[in-house]
PDB file of C-alpha atoms and ligand atoms in Angstrom:
ATOM      1  CA  MET A 835      -0.081  -0.039   0.030  1.00 81.00           C
ATOM      2  CA  ASP A 836       1.531   3.482  -0.803  1.00 86.00           C
ATOM      3  CA  GLU A 837       2.546   5.372   2.331  1.00 88.00           C
ATOM      4  CA  ASP A 838       1.390   8.700   0.861  1.00 92.00           C
ATOM      5  CA  SER A 839      -2.313   7.354   1.017  1.00 96.00           C
ATOM      6  CA  ARG A 840      -1.898   6.289   4.703  1.00 98.00           C
ATOM      7  CA  ILE A 841      -4.372   8.351   6.627  1.00 98.00           C
ATOM      8  CA  ALA A 842      -3.522   7.250  10.570  1.00 98.00           C
ATOM      9  CA  ASP A 843      -3.034   4.026  12.604  1.00 97.00           C
ATOM     10  CA  ALA A 844      -6.137   2.062  12.727  1.00 97.00           C
ATOM     11  CA  ALA A 845      -6.034   1.993  16.347  1.00 97.00           C
ATOM     12  CA  GLU A 846      -6.364   5.887  16.370  1.00 97.00           C
ATOM     13  CA  VAL A 847     -10.098   5.630  14.745  1.00 98.00           C
ATOM     14  CA  PRO A 848     -12.407   6.099  17.463  1.00 97.00           C
ATOM     15  CA  ASP A 849     -15.489   3.985  17.682  1.00 96.00           C
ATOM     16  CA  ASP A 850     -17.593   6.752  19.727  1.00 97.00           C
ATOM     17  CA  SER A 851     -16.523   9.823  17.504  1.00 98.00           C
ATOM     18  CA  THR A 852     -14.533  10.578  14.327  1.00 98.00           C
ATOM     19  CA  LEU A 853     -11.190  11.383  13.341  1.00 98.00           C
ATOM     20  CA  LEU A 854     -11.086  14.490  10.827  1.00 98.00           C
ATOM     21  CA  PHE A 855      -8.915  14.392   7.758  1.00 98.00           C
ATOM     22  CA  THR A 856      -8.217  16.408   4.603  1.00 97.00           C
ATOM     23  CA  VAL A 857      -8.343  15.042   1.156  1.00 97.00           C
ATOM     24  CA  ARG A 858      -7.601  16.881  -2.187  1.00 96.00           C
ATOM     25  CA  ASP A 859     -10.330  16.470  -5.108  1.00 93.00           C
ATOM     26  CA  GLY A 860      -8.523  18.049  -8.129  1.00 92.00           C
ATOM     27  CA  PHE A 861      -7.936  21.612  -7.010  1.00 91.00           C
ATOM     28  CA  ASP A 862     -10.056  21.682  -4.054  1.00 93.00           C
ATOM     29  CA  GLU A 863      -9.613  20.317  -0.461  1.00 95.00           C
ATOM     30  CA  ARG A 864     -12.296  18.664   1.267  1.00 95.00           C
ATOM     31  CA  GLU A 865     -12.956  17.425   4.796  1.00 97.00           C
ATOM     32  CA  ALA A 866     -13.610  13.779   5.622  1.00 98.00           C
ATOM     33  CA  ILE A 867     -14.275  11.826   8.693  1.00 98.00           C
ATOM     34  CA  LEU A 868     -13.250   8.177   9.713  1.00 98.00           C
ATOM     35  CA  THR A 869     -15.098   6.258  12.299  1.00 98.00           C
ATOM     36  CA  ARG A 870     -15.282   2.694  13.580  1.00 98.00           C
ATOM     37  CA  THR A 871     -18.455   0.893  13.476  1.00 97.00           C
ATOM     38  CA  ALA A 872     -19.725  -1.710  15.910  1.00 93.00           C
ATOM     39  CA  ALA A 873     -18.651  -4.534  13.701  1.00 95.00           C
ATOM     40  CA  GLY A 874     -15.033  -3.053  13.844  1.00 95.00           C
ATOM     41  CA  GLU A 875     -15.132  -1.779  10.191  1.00 96.00           C
ATOM     42  CA  VAL A 876     -13.503   1.726   9.497  1.00 98.00           C
ATOM     43  CA  THR A 877     -15.796   3.802   7.239  1.00 98.00           C
ATOM     44  CA  ALA A 878     -14.967   7.327   5.742  1.00 98.00           C
ATOM     45  CA  PHE A 879     -17.263   9.880   4.727  1.00 98.00           C
ATOM     46  CA  GLU A 880     -17.236  13.627   3.627  1.00 98.00           C
ATOM     47  CA  ASN A 881     -17.558  15.901   6.513  1.00 98.00           C
ATOM     48  CA  TYR A 882     -20.786  17.646   5.906  1.00 98.00           C
ATOM     49  CA  CYS A 883     -24.476  17.159   6.630  1.00 98.00           C
ATOM     50  CA  GLN A 884     -26.920  16.139   3.982  1.00 98.00           C
ATOM     51  CA  HIS A 885     -29.346  18.762   5.035  1.00 98.00           C
ATOM     52  CA  TRP A 886     -27.273  21.904   4.944  1.00 98.00           C
ATOM     53  CA  THR A 887     -24.111  21.031   3.218  1.00 96.00           C
ATOM     54  CA  ASP A 888     -22.135  23.847   4.860  1.00 95.00           C
ATOM     55  CA  VAL A 889     -22.674  22.347   8.242  1.00 97.00           C
ATOM     56  CA  ARG A 890     -19.809  20.164   9.347  1.00 97.00           C
ATOM     57  CA  LEU A 891     -20.330  16.963  11.436  1.00 98.00           C
ATOM     58  CA  ASP A 892     -17.074  17.065  12.855  1.00 98.00           C
ATOM     59  CA  LYS A 893     -15.856  20.602  13.934  1.00 95.00           C
ATOM     60  CA  GLY A 894     -12.547  19.709  14.554  1.00 94.00           C
ATOM     61  CA  SER A 895     -12.831  17.947  17.836  1.00 95.00           C
ATOM     62  CA  GLY A 896     -14.748  14.798  16.618  1.00 97.00           C
ATOM     63  CA  ALA A 897     -18.377  14.185  15.599  1.00 98.00           C
ATOM     64  CA  THR A 898     -21.074  13.113  18.146  1.00 97.00           C
ATOM     65  CA  LYS A 899     -22.016   9.508  17.924  1.00 98.00           C
ATOM     66  CA  ARG A 900     -24.731   7.815  19.667  1.00 97.00           C
ATOM     67  CA  ASP A 901     -25.701   4.224  19.250  1.00 96.00           C
ATOM     68  CA  GLY A 902     -23.786   3.859  16.131  1.00 97.00           C
ATOM     69  CA  GLU A 903     -25.056   6.973  14.460  1.00 98.00           C
ATOM     70  CA  LEU A 904     -23.413  10.162  13.765  1.00 98.00           C
ATOM     71  CA  VAL A 905     -25.090  13.099  15.063  1.00 98.00           C
ATOM     72  CA  CYS A 906     -25.464  16.525  13.278  1.00 98.00           C
ATOM     73  CA  GLY A 907     -25.421  19.089  15.826  1.00 96.00           C
ATOM     74  CA  LYS A 908     -27.350  21.694  14.086  1.00 97.00           C
ATOM     75  CA  HIS A 909     -30.831  19.933  13.735  1.00 98.00           C
ATOM     76  CA  GLY A 910     -30.320  16.685  14.984  1.00 97.00           C
ATOM     77  CA  ALA A 911     -30.003  14.368  11.990  1.00 98.00           C
ATOM     78  CA  LEU A 912     -28.699  10.758  12.662  1.00 98.00           C
ATOM     79  CA  PHE A 913     -26.429   8.906  10.003  1.00 98.00           C
ATOM     80  CA  GLU A 914     -25.725   5.180  10.422  1.00 98.00           C
ATOM     81  CA  ASP A 915     -21.937   4.876  10.767  1.00 98.00           C
ATOM     82  CA  ASP A 916     -21.704   2.072   8.372  1.00 97.00           C
ATOM     83  CA  SER A 917     -23.909   3.142   5.364  1.00 98.00           C
ATOM     84  CA  GLY A 918     -23.980   6.832   5.810  1.00 98.00           C
ATOM     85  CA  CYS A 919     -27.808   6.708   5.698  1.00 98.00           C
ATOM     86  CA  CYS A 920     -29.843   9.275   7.596  1.00 98.00           C
ATOM     87  CA  THR A 921     -32.290   7.508   9.749  1.00 98.00           C
ATOM     88  CA  TYR A 922     -33.932  10.552  11.345  1.00 98.00           C
ATOM     89  CA  GLY A 923     -34.188  14.174  10.840  1.00 98.00           C
ATOM     90  CA  PRO A 924     -34.922  16.760   8.106  1.00 98.00           C
ATOM     91  CA  CYS A 925     -32.694  14.759   5.534  1.00 98.00           C
ATOM     92  CA  GLU A 926     -34.053  11.397   6.294  1.00 98.00           C
ATOM     93  CA  GLY A 927     -33.185   8.954   3.649  1.00 98.00           C
ATOM     94  CA  ALA A 928     -30.318  10.881   2.258  1.00 98.00           C
ATOM     95  CA  VAL A 929     -26.947   9.307   2.362  1.00 98.00           C
ATOM     96  CA  LEU A 930     -23.586  10.732   3.429  1.00 98.00           C
ATOM     97  CA  GLU A 931     -20.852  10.855   0.744  1.00 97.00           C
ATOM     98  CA  ARG A 932     -18.663   7.741   1.351  1.00 97.00           C
ATOM     99  CA  ILE A 933     -14.985   7.874   0.759  1.00 98.00           C
ATOM    100  CA  ALA A 934     -13.085   4.527   0.089  1.00 98.00           C
ATOM    101  CA  VAL A 935     -10.762   3.433   2.707  1.00 98.00           C
ATOM    102  CA  THR A 936      -8.981   0.167   3.681  1.00 98.00           C
ATOM    103  CA  VAL A 937      -7.348  -1.180   6.761  1.00 97.00           C
ATOM    104  CA  GLU A 938      -4.177  -2.919   6.093  1.00 96.00           C
ATOM    105  CA  ASN A 939      -1.176  -3.826   8.351  1.00 94.00           C
ATOM    106  CA  GLY A 940      -2.559  -1.692  11.264  1.00 96.00           C
ATOM    107  CA  GLY A 941      -3.010   1.263   9.213  1.00 97.00           C
ATOM    108  CA  VAL A 942      -5.837   3.212   7.190  1.00 98.00           C
ATOM    109  CA  TYR A 943      -5.174   3.874   3.728  1.00 98.00           C
ATOM    110  CA  LEU A 944      -7.219   6.073   1.240  1.00 98.00           C
ATOM    111  CA  THR A 945      -8.161   3.890  -1.566  1.00 97.00           C
ATOM    112  CA  ASP A 946     -10.651   6.334  -3.347  1.00 97.00           C
ATOM    113  CA  ASP A 947      -9.256   7.157  -6.929  1.00 95.00           C
ATOM    114  CA  ASP A 948     -11.367  10.484  -6.750  1.00 95.00           C
ATOM    115  CA  TYR A 949      -9.261  11.858  -3.830  1.00 96.00           C
ATOM    116  CA  GLU A 950      -5.463  12.296  -2.647  1.00 96.00           C
ATOM    117  CA  PHE A 951      -4.880  12.223   1.074  1.00 97.00           C
ATOM    118  CA  VAL A 952      -3.609  15.696   2.354  1.00 96.00           C
ATOM    119  CA  GLN A 953      -3.401  15.503   6.063  1.00 96.00           C
ATOM    120  CA  VAL A 954      -4.904  14.516   9.418  1.00 97.00           C
ATOM    121  CA  GLY A 955      -7.088  17.505  10.761  1.00 96.00           C
ATOM    122  CA  SER A 956      -8.309  20.230   8.647  1.00 91.00           C
ATOM    123  CA  SER A 957      -6.274  22.541   6.477  1.00 77.00           C
ATOM    124  CA  MET A 958      -9.099  25.103   6.340  1.00 77.00           C
ATOM    125  CA  GLU A 959      -9.605  28.075   8.421  1.00 72.00           C
ATOM    126  CA  TYR A 960     -12.963  28.314   9.939  1.00 70.00           C
ATOM    127  CA  ASP A 961     -14.899  31.301  11.313  1.00 61.00           C
ATOM    128  CA  LEU A 962     -16.507  29.461  14.164  1.00 59.00           C
ATOM    129  CA  SER A 963     -19.214  32.106  14.568  1.00 57.00           C
ATOM    130  CA  SER A 964     -20.633  31.169  11.281  1.00 53.00           C
ATOM    131  CA  ASN A 965     -19.364  27.622  10.873  1.00 54.00           C
ATOM    132  CA  ARG A 966     -18.113  28.520   7.221  1.00 58.00           C
ATOM    133  CA  SER A 967     -14.804  28.171   5.895  1.00 57.00           C
ATOM    134  CA  LEU A 968     -12.801  30.993   5.046  1.00 56.00           C
ATOM    135  CA  GLY A 969     -11.042  31.704   1.559  1.00 47.00           C
ATOM    136  CA  PHE A 970     -12.500  28.512  -0.054  1.00 45.00           C
TER     137      PHE A 970
HETATM  138  S1  FES B1258     -27.793  20.671   9.073  1.00 83.79           S
HETATM  139 FE1  FES B1258     -27.666  18.847   9.723  1.00 83.79          FE
HETATM  140  S2  FES B1258     -29.512  18.291  10.261  1.00 83.79           S
HETATM  141 FE2  FES B1258     -29.903  20.453   9.668  1.00 83.79          FE
END
């Protein structure tokens, strides 16, 4: 596996929250999140709600998870951590944008041809009062 695509140690991926990372899609950078399901599978999604796409699920310190579902802090939508499907809330039935990752030799690797791994954490600056990114 290409070390440039290694996101994190698998042991760093929380089961009760998320690990934020940044990917590049062409010239654009996007935030993504890793989480671990109850079955032990590591999944990754783009870091935005399906209700209002400028709302981040993980604002930098890990998204809230409850009973295997990611919680949007804005209006309370719930997303299954394995499928990304919204089971409750204003965007019920919508699905988080999945990013392909795989676990190998204790590491989590980005395997999605649409993205390049940039870094763990956000590379973007946010105006915390408005929840919007600045300069992008
Ligand atoms: S913005 Fe996420 S539920 Fe409304």
